[in-house]
CSV table of C-alpha atoms in Angstrom, one decimal:
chain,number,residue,atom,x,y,z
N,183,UNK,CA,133.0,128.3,139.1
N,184,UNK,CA,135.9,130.5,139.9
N,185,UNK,CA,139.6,129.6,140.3
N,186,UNK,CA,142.5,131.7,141.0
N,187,UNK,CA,143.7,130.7,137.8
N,188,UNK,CA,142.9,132.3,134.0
N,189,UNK,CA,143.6,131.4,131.0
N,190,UNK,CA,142.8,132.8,127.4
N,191,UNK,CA,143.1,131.9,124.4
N,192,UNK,CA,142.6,134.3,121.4
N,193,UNK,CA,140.8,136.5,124.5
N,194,UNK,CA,138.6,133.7,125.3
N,195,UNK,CA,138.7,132.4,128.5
N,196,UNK,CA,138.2,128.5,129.1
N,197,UNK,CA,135.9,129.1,131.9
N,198,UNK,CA,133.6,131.3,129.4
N,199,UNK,CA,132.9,127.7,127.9
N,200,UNK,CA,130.7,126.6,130.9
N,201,UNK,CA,130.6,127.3,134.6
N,202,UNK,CA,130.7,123.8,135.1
N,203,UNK,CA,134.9,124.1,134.3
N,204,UNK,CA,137.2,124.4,136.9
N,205,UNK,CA,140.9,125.2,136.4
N,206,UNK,CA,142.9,123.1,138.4
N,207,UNK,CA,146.3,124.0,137.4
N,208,UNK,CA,148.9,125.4,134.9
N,209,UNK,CA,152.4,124.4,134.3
N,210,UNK,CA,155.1,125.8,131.4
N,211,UNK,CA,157.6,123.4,130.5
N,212,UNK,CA,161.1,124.5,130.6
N,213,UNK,CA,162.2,125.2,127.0
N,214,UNK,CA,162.8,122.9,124.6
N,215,UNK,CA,166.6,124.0,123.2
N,216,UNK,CA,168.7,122.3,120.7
N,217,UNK,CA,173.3,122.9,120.7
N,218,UNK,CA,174.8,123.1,117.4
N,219,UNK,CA,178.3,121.8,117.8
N,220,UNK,CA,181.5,121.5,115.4
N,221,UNK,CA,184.7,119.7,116.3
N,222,UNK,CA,187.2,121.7,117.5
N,223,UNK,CA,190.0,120.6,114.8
N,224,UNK,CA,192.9,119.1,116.1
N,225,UNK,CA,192.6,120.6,119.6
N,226,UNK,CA,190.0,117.9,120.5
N,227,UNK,CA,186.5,118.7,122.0
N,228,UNK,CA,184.4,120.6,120.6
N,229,UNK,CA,183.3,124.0,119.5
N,230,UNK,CA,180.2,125.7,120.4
N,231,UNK,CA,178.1,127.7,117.3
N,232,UNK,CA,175.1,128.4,118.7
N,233,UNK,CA,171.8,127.3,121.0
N,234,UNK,CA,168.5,127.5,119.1
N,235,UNK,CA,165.1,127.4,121.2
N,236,UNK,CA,162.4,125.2,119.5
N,237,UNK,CA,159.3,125.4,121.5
N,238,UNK,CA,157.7,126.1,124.3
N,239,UNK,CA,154.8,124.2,126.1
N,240,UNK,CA,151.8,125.1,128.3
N,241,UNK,CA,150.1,122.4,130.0
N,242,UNK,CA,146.3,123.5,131.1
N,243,UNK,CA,144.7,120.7,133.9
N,244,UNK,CA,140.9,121.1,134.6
N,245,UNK,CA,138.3,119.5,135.8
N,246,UNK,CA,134.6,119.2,134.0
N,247,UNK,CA,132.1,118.9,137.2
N,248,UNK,CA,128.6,117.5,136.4
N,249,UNK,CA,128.0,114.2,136.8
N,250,UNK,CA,125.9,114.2,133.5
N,251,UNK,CA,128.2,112.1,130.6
N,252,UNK,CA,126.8,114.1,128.1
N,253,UNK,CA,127.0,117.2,129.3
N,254,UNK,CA,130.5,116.7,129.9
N,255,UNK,CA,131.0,115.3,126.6
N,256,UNK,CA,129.2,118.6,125.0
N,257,UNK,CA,131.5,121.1,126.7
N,258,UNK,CA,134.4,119.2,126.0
N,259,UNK,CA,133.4,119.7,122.3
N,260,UNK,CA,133.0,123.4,123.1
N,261,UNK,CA,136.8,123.4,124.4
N,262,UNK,CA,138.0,121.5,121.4
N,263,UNK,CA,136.5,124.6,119.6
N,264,UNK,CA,137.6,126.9,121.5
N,265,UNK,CA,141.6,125.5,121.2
N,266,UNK,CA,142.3,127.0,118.0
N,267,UNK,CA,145.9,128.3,117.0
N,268,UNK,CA,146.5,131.9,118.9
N,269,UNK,CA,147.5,134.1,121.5
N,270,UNK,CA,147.4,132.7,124.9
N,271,UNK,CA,147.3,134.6,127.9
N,272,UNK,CA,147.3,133.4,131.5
N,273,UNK,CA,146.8,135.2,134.9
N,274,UNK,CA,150.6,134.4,136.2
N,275,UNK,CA,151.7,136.4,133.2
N,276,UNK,CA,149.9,139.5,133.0
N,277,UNK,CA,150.8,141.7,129.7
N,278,UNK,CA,152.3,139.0,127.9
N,279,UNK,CA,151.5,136.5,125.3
N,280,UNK,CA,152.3,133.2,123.5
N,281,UNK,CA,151.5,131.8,120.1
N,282,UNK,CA,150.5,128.7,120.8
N,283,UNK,CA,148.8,125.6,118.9
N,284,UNK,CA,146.9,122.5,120.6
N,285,UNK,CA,149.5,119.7,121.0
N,286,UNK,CA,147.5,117.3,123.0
N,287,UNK,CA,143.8,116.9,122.6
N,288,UNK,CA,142.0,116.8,126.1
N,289,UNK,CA,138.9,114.1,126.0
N,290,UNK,CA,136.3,112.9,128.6
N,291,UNK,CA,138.3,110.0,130.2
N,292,UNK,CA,135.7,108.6,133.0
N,293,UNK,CA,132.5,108.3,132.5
N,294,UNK,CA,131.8,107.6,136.0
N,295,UNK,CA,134.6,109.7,137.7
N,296,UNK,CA,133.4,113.2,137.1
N,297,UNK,CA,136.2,114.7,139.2
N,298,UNK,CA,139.2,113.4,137.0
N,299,UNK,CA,141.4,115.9,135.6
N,300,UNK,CA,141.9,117.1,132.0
N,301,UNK,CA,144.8,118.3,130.0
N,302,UNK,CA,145.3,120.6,127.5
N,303,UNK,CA,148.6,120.9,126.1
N,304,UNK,CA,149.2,124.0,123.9
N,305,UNK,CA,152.8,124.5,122.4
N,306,UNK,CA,154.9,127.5,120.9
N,307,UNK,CA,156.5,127.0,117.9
N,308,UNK,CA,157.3,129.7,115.9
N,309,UNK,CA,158.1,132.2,118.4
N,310,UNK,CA,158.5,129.7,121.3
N,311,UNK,CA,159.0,132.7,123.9
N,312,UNK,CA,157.0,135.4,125.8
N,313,UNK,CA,156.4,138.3,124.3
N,314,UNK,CA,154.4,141.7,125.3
N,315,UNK,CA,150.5,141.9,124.4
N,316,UNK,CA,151.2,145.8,123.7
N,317,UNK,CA,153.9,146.9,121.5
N,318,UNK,CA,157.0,148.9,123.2
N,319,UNK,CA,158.9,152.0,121.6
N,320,UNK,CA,162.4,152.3,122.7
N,321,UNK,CA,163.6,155.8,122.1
């Protein structure tokens, strides 16, 4: 099934999984940042230290069409595999990379509605921003 959309994880692409998956969207989150703050002595207010950024998310929305429960129930268990902790990639972002890992579990909701949607949420922690997929020397 193709889609203008990709998305990879560890080089994998979802839509390997089964032909059956269709990728009906994908959506970053705006930054999660946190303000560290002193008070500003006897001035009043407050003084500004610094702005930390503590994750990242990536929100993956898909759709499983056959209208055979189990055999959406047995790719779904092939794309819980497949979300393990890694490198995503994703077509709107070509040459770079996040370190994700799965945040929210995605699960068969319907068993008559085939055409409901799915989400994957995968979130950046430890480097929770985009980097390059190839290194860069500066000279």
């Amino acid at each position: 099934m193709s889609s203008k959309y990709w998305v990879r994880l560890n080089g994998e692409s979802i839509t390997d999984i089964s032909d059956k998956i269709k990728i009906l969207d994908v959506k970053e989150s705006s930054p999660s940042v946190s303000v560290d703050i002193s008070s500003n002595g006897i001035y009043g207010g407050s003084k500004f230290l610094r702005k930390i950024r503590n994750s990242l998310s990536v929100s993956i929305e898909f759709v499983i069409l056959d209208k055979d429960m189990s055999i959406r129930k047995s790719i779904m268990a092939r794309v819980h595999n497949w979300m393990k902790d890694g490198y995503l990639t994703l077509s709107d972002r070509p040459g770079q990379r996040l370190y994700v890992r799965s945040t929210q579990i995605p699960y068969v909701a319907s068993s008559k509605d085939f055409t409901s949607s799915i989400r994957i949420v995968l979130t950046a922690y430890e480097f929770p921003w985009w980097e390059n997929e190839t290194e860069q020397i500066v000279e």
